[in-house]
Short mmCIF file of C-alpha atoms in Angstrom, two decimals:
data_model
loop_
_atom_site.label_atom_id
_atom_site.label_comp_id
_atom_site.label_asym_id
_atom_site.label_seq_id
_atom_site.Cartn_x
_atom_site.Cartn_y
_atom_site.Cartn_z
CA UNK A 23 100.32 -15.49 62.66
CA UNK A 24 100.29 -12.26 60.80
CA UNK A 25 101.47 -13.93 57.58
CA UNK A 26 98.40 -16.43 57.88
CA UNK A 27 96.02 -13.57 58.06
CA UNK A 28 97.76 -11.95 55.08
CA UNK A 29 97.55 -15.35 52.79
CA UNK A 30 94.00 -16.09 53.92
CA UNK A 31 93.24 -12.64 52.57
CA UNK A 32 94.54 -13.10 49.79
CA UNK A 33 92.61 -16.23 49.01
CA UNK A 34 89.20 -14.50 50.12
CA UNK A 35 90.16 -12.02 47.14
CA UNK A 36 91.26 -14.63 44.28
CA UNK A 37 88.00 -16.36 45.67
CA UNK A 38 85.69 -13.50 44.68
CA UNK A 39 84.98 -13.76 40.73
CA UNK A 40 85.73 -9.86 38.91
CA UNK A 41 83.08 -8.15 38.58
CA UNK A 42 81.56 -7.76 34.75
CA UNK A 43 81.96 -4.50 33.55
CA UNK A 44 78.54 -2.36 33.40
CA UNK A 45 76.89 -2.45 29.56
CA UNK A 46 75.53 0.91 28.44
CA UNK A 47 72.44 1.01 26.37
CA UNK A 48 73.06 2.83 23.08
CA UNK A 49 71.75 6.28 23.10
CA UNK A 50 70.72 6.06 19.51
CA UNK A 51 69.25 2.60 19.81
CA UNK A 52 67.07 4.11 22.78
CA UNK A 53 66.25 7.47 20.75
CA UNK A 54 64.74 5.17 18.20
CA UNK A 55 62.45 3.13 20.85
CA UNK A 56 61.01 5.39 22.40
CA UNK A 57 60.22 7.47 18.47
CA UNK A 58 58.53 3.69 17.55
CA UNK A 59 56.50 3.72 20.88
CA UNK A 60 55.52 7.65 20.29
CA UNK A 61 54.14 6.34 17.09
CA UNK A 62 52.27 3.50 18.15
CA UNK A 63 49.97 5.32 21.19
CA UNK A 64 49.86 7.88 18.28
CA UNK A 65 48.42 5.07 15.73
CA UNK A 66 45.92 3.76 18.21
CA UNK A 67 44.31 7.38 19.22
CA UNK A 68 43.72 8.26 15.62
CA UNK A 69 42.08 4.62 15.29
CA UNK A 70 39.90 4.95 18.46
CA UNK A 71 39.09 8.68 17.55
CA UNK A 72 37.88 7.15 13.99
CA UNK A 73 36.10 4.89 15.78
CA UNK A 74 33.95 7.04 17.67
CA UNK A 75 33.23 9.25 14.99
CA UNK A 76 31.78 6.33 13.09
CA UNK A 77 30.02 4.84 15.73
CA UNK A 78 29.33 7.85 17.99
CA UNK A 79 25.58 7.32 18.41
CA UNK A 80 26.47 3.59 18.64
CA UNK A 81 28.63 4.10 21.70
CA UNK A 82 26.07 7.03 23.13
CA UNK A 83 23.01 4.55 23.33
CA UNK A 84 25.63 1.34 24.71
CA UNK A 85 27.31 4.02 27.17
CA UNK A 86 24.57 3.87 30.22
CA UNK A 87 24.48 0.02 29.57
CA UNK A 88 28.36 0.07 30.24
CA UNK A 89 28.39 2.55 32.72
CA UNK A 90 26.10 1.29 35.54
CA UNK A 91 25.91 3.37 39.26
CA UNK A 92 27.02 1.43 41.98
CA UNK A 93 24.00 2.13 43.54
CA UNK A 94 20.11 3.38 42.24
CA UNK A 95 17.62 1.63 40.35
CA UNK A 96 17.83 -2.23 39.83
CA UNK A 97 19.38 -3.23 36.86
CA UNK A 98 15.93 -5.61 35.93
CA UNK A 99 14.44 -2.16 35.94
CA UNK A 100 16.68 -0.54 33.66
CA UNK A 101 16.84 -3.20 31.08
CA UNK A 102 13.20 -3.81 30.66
CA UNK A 103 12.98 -0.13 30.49
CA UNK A 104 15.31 0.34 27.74
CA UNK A 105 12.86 -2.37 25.56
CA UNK A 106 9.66 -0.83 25.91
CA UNK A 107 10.97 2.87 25.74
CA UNK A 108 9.42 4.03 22.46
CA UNK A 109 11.55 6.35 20.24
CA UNK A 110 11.61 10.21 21.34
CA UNK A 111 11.73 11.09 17.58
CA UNK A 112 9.58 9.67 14.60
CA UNK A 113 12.58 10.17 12.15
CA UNK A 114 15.53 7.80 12.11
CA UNK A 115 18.50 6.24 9.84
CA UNK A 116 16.45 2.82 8.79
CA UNK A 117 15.93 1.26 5.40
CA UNK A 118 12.67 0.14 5.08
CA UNK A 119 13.78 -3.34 4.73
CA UNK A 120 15.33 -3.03 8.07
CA UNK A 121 12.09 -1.07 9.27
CA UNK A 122 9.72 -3.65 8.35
CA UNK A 123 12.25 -6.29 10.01
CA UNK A 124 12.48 -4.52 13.20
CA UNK A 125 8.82 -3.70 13.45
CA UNK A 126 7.65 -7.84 12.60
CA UNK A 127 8.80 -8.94 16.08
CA UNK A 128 5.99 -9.56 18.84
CA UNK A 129 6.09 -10.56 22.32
CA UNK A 130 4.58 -13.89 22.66
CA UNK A 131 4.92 -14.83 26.33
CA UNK A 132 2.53 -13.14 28.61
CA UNK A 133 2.54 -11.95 32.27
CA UNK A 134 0.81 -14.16 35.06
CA UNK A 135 -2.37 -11.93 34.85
CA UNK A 136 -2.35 -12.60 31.07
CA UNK A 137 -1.37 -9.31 29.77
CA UNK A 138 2.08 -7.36 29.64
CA UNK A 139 4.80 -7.71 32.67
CA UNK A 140 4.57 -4.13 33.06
CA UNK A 141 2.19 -1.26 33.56
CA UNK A 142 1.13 -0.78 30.09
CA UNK A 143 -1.59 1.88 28.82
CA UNK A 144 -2.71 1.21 25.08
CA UNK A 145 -2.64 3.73 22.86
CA UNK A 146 -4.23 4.31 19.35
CA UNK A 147 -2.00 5.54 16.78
CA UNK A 148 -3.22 8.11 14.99
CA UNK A 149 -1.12 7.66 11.24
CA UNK A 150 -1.20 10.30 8.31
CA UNK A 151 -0.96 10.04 5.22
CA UNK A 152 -0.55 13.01 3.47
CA UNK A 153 1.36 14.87 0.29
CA UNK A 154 2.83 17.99 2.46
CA UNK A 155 1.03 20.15 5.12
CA UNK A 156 -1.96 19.40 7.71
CA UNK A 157 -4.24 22.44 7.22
CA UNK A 158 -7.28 20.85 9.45
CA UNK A 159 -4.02 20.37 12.33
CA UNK A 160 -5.81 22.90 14.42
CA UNK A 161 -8.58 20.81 14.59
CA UNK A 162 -7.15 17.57 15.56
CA UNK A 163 -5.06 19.45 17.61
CA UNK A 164 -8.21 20.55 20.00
CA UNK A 165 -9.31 16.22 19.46
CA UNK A 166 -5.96 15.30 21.00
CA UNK A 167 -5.95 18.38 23.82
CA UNK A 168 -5.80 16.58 27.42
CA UNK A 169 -5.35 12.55 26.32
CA UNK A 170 -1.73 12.83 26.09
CA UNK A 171 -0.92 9.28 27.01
CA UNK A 172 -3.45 7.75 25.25
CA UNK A 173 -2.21 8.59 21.34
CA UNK A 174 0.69 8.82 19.19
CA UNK A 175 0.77 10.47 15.87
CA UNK A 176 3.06 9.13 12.91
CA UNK A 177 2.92 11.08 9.73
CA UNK A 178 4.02 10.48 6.35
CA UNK A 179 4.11 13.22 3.37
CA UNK A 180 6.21 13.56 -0.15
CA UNK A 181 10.13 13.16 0.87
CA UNK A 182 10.74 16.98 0.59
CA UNK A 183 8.16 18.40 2.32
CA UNK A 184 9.51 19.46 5.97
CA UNK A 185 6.67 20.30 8.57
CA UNK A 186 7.14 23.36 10.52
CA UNK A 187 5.25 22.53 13.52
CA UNK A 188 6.27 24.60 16.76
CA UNK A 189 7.34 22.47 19.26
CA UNK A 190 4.25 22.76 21.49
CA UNK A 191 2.10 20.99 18.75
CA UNK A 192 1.39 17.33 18.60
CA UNK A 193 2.69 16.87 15.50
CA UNK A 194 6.48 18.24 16.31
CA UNK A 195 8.83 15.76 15.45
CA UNK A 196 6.26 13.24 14.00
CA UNK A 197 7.36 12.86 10.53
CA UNK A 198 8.68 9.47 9.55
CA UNK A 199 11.30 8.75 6.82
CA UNK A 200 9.16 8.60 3.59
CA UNK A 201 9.27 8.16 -0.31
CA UNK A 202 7.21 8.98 -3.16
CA UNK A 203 4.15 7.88 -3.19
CA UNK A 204 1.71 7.92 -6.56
CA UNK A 205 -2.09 7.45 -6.79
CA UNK A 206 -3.28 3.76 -7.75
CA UNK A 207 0.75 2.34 -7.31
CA UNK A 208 1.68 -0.22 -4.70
CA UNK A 209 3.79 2.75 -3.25
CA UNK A 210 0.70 3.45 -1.89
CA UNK A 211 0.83 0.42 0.10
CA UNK A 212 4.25 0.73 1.11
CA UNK A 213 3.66 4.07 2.67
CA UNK A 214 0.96 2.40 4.86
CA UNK A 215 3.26 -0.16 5.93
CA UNK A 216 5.57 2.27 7.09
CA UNK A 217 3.35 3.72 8.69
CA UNK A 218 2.42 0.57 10.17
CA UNK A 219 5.66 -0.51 10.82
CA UNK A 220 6.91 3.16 12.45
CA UNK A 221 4.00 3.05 14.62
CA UNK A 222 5.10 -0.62 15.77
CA UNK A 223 8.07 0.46 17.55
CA UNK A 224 6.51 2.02 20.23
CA UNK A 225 4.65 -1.19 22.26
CA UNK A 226 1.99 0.55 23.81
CA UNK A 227 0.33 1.34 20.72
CA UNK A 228 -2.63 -1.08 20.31
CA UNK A 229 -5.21 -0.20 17.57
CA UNK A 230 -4.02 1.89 14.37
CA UNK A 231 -5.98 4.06 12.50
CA UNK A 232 -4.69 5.59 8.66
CA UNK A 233 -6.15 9.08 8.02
CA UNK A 234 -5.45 11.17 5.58
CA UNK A 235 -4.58 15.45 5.35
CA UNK A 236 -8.16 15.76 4.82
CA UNK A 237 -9.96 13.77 7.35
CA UNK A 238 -11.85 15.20 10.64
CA UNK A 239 -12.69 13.37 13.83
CA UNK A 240 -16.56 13.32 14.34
CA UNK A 241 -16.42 12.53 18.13
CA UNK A 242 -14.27 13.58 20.81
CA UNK A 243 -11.02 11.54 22.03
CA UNK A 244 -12.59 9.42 24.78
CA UNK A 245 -15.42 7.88 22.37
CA UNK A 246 -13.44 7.20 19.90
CA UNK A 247 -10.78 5.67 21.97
CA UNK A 248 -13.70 3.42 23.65
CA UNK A 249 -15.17 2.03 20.43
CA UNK A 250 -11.70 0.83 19.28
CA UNK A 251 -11.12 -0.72 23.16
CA UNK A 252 -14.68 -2.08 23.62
CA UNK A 253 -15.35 -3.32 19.85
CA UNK A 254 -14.50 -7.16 18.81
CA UNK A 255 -12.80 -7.06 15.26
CA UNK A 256 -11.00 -4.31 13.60
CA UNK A 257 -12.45 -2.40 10.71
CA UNK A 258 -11.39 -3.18 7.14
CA UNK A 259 -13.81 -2.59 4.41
CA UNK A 260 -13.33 -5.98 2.86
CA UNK A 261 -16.09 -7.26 -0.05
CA UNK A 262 -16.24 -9.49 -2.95
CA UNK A 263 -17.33 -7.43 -6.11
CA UNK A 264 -17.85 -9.41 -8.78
CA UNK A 265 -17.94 -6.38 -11.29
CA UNK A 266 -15.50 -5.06 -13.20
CA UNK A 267 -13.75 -2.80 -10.37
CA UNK A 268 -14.22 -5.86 -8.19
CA UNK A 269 -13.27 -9.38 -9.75
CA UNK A 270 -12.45 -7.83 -13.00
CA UNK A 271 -9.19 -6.39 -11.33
CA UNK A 272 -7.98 -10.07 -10.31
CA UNK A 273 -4.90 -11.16 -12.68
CA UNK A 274 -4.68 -14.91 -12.74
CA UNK A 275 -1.69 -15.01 -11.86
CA UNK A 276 -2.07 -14.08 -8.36
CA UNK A 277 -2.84 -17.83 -8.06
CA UNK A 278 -2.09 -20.10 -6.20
CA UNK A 279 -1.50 -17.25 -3.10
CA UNK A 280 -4.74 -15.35 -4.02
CA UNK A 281 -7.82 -17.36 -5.73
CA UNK A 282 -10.40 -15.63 -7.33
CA UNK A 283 -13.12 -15.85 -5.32
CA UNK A 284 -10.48 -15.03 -1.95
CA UNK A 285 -10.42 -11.52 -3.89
CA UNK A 286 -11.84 -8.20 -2.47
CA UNK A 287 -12.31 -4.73 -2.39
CA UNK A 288 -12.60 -2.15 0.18
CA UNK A 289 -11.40 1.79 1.11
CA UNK A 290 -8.04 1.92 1.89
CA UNK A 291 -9.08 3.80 5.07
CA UNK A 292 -8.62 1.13 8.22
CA UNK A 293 -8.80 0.54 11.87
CA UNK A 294 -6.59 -2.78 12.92
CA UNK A 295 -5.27 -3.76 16.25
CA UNK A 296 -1.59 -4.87 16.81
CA UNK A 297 -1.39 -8.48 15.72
CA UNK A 298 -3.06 -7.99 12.56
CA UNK A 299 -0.93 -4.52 11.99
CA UNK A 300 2.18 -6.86 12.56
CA UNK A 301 0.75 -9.47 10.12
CA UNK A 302 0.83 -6.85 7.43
CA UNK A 303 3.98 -5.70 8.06
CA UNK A 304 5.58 -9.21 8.14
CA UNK A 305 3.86 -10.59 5.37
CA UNK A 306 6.08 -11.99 2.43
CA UNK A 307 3.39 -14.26 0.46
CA UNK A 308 1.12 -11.43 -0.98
CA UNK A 309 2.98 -8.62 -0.93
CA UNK A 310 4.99 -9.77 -3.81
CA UNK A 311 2.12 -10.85 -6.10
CA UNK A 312 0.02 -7.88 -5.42
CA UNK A 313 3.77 -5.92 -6.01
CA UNK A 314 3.84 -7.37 -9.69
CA UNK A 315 0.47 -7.97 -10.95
CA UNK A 316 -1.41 -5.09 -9.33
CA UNK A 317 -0.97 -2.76 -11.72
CA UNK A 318 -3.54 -0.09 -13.00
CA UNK A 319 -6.23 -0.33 -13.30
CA UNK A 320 -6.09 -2.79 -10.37
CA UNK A 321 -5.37 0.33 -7.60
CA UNK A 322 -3.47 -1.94 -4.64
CA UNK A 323 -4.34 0.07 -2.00
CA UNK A 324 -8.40 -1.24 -2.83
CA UNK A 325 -7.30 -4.61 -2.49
CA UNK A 326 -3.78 -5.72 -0.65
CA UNK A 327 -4.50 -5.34 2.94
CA UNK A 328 -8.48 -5.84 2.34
CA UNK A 329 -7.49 -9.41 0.23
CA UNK A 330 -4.47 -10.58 2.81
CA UNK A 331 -6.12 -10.26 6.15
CA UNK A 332 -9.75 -11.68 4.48
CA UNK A 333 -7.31 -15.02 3.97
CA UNK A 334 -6.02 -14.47 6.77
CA UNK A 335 -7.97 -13.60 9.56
CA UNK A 336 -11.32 -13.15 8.03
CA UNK A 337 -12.95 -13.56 11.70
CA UNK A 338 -11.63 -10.74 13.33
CA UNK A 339 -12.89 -8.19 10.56
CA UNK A 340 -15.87 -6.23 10.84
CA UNK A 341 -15.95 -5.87 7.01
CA UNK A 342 -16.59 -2.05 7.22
CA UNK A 343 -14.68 1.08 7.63
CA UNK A 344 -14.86 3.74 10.51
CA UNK A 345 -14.27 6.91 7.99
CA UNK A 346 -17.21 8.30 5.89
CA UNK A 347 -16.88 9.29 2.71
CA UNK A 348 -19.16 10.66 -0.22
CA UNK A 349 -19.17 9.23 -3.64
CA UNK A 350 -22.59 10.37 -4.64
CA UNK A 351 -21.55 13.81 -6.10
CA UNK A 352 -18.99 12.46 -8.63
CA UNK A 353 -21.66 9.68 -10.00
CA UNK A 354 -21.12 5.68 -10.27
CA UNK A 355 -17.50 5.61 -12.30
CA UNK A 356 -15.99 8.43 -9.96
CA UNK A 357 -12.46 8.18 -9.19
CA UNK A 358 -11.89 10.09 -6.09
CA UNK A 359 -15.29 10.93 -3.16
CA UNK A 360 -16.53 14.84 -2.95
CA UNK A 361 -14.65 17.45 -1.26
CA UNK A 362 -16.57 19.63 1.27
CA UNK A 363 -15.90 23.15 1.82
CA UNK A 364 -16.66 26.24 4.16
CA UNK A 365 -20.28 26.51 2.66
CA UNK A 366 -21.04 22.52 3.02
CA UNK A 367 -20.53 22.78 6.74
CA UNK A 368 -23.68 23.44 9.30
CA UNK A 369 -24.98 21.58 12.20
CA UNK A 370 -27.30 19.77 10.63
CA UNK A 371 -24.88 18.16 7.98
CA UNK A 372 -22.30 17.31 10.16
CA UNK A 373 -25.03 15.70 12.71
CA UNK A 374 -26.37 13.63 9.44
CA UNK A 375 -22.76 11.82 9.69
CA UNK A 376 -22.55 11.18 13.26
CA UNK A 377 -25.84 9.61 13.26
CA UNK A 378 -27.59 8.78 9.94
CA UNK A 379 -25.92 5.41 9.63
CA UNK A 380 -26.97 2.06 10.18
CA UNK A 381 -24.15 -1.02 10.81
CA UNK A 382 -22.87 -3.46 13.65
CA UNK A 383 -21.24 -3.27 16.67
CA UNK A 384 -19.92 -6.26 18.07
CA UNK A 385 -23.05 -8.22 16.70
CA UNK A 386 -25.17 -5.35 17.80
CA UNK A 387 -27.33 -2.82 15.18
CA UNK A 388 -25.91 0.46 15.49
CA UNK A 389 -26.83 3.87 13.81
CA UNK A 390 -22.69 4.99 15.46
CA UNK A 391 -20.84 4.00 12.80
CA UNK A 392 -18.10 6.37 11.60
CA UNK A 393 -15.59 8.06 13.64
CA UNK A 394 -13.89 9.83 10.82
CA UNK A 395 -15.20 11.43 7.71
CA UNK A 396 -13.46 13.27 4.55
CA UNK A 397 -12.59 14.86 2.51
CA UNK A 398 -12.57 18.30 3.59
CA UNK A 399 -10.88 21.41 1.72
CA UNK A 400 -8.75 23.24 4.02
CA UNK A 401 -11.53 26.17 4.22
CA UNK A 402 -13.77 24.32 6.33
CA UNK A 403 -11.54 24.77 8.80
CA UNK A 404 -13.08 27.77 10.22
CA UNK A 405 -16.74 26.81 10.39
CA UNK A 406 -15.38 23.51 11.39
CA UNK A 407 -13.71 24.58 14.98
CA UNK A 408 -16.97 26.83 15.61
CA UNK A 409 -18.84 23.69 15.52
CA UNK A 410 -16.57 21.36 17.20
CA UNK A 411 -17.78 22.29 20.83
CA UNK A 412 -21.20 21.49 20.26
CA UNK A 413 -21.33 19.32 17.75
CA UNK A 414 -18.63 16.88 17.88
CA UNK A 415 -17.98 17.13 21.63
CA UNK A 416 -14.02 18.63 22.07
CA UNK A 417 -12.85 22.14 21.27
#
């Protein structure tokens, strides 16, 4: 019995197959792995640190997009919010190419009431065009006091200049990119469609008014802001001149975009509300003729915008401008209107503006027919915010 017990022991073990001997994993070979994976995560955090330094503001505007709460405000919310936001600062990286691009898109659809899908208050932006400082600032400064909400300010000077504004001033932080501009060029032009275009961007802004350095408000914020809201066209100073300045400007060939008799003539300085301000900003037909053959002495900023939106949308003009000017002291062939200064001011002339004219308002005779008047040296700036209170109504 024992010697069965023995053999069927013996069986169990010849049964059982050896066991392989273990394999050990070359120490070199694994020194040399684990040096090519050191080098790889190595590889990929330079790459992703290049990465954000390239496209840091990139991933800084994306990151609340990509990082949502759990909980808090509906994501609708946040979305439409991040549309209609308008830029915190007027400067920015843009060419104008891409500007003008950006600033050419409109909402078409329309909420059920008709109007925006949000609670939208329209603004008038207010857009200078200067060569460097603001010295009648103070002034508008006491016109914009207590409408915030109501107005934004875009300003455009000579590429060098920097503003120094103090950070309680309306115009902190409102100067846009800009380039050279000269007198009589169609540089001229292109700084108004920047400005244009700038002033786009933010979609509450609804009418949009060009001043210049030297201009003054004649009325306080809340009239003005009315007789842009309440009036029926926008105000472009568009006429047919046959003279020499007039039709004798026109190079034939401007045809077939611009016929002769489509020509016209008008001051540069305009009122227009937010689909004809995107029409000039998005226009490609005109802008290249007047770009060519607009040359002095044709002066484009007399005749691009006052010639486009006359073929355009010659209804919704009220063929006259909102800023007074005086060409009487230079005489018939003067190139640039009279400058007023410290002595020219009084009650009674500045009254004469507000009141002496005669025009219409929506179809309606009106002696109120200029908001804004130049051109004003910088000292009439004193005798100017004496008479504000009283005479034009703010201050």
């Amino acid at each position: 019995m024992q010697a069965r017990v023995v053999e069927s022991m013996e069986d169990a073990k010849q049964a059982v197959p050896p066991a392989e001997p273990r394999r050990v994993f070359p120490a070199g070979m694994l020194r040399l792995s684990l040096g090519f994976l050191l080098l790889g995560v190595g590889v990929g955090l330079s790459a992703f640190g290049l990465f954000l330094a390239r496209h840091s503001e990139a991933v800084a505007a994306a990151a609340p997009a990509l990082f949502r709460p759990c909980v808090g405000a509906p994501e609708e919310e946040e979305a439409l919010e991040r549309w209609i936001r308008p830029p915190a600062r007027a400067r920015h990286a843009m060419a104008d190419e891409e500007l003008l691009w950006l600033a050419s898109f409109a909402p078409r659809a329309r909420g059920r009431s008709g109007g925006y899908p949000f609670r939208r208050v329209p603004k008038v932006a207010f857009m200078f065009l200067a060569h460097g400082p603001l010295p009648l600032a103070p002034l508008w400064e006491r016109f914009f006091r207590g409408n915030e909400g109501r107005y934004s300010i875009y300003v455009h000077t000579m590429p060098l200049y920097r503003a120094n504004f103090t950070s309680d001033s309306v115009f902190y932080q409102r100067q846009i990119p800009s380039k050279n501009v000269e007198w009589g060029q169609m540089t001229m032009c292109d700084a108004e469609r920047r400005l244009l275009a700038n002033a786009l961007l933010d979609i509450s802004n609804e009418w949009f008014v060009l001043v210049s350095e030297s201009c003054i408000p004649l009325f306080d914020f809340n009239t003005t802001y009315q007789y842009f809201q309440n009036s029926s066209q926008s105000f472009v100073m568009s006429i047919d001149d046959p003279g020499r300045d007039g039709r004798g400007r026109y190079n034939l060939n401007m045809a077939p975009e611009v016929e002769l008799e489509q020509w016209r003539k008008g001051w540069q300085w305009f009122q227009v509300d937010r689909e004809l301000a995107v029409a000039i900003v998005r226009d490609t037909v005109y802008y290249p003729k007047f770009k060519e053959f607009c040359r002095p002495g044709c002066y484009a900023d007399e005749h691009y915008i006052q010639t486009m939106l006359t073929i355009e949308a010659t209804h919704r003009l009220a063929n006259r401008t909102v800023t007074w000017v005086d060409w009487s002291r230079g005489g018939p062939n003067a190139a640039h209107p009279a400058t007023f200064g410290r002595g020219d001011i009084t009650e009674e002339f500045l009254k004469g503006i507000r009141e002496g004219g005669a025009c219409m308002y929506n179809d309606q005779n009106s002696t109120m027919c200029f908001l804004f008047a130049r051109k004003f040296a910088p000292s009439a700036l004193e005798p100017l915010l004496e008479l504000a209170p009283t005479v034009l109504g703010f201050g």
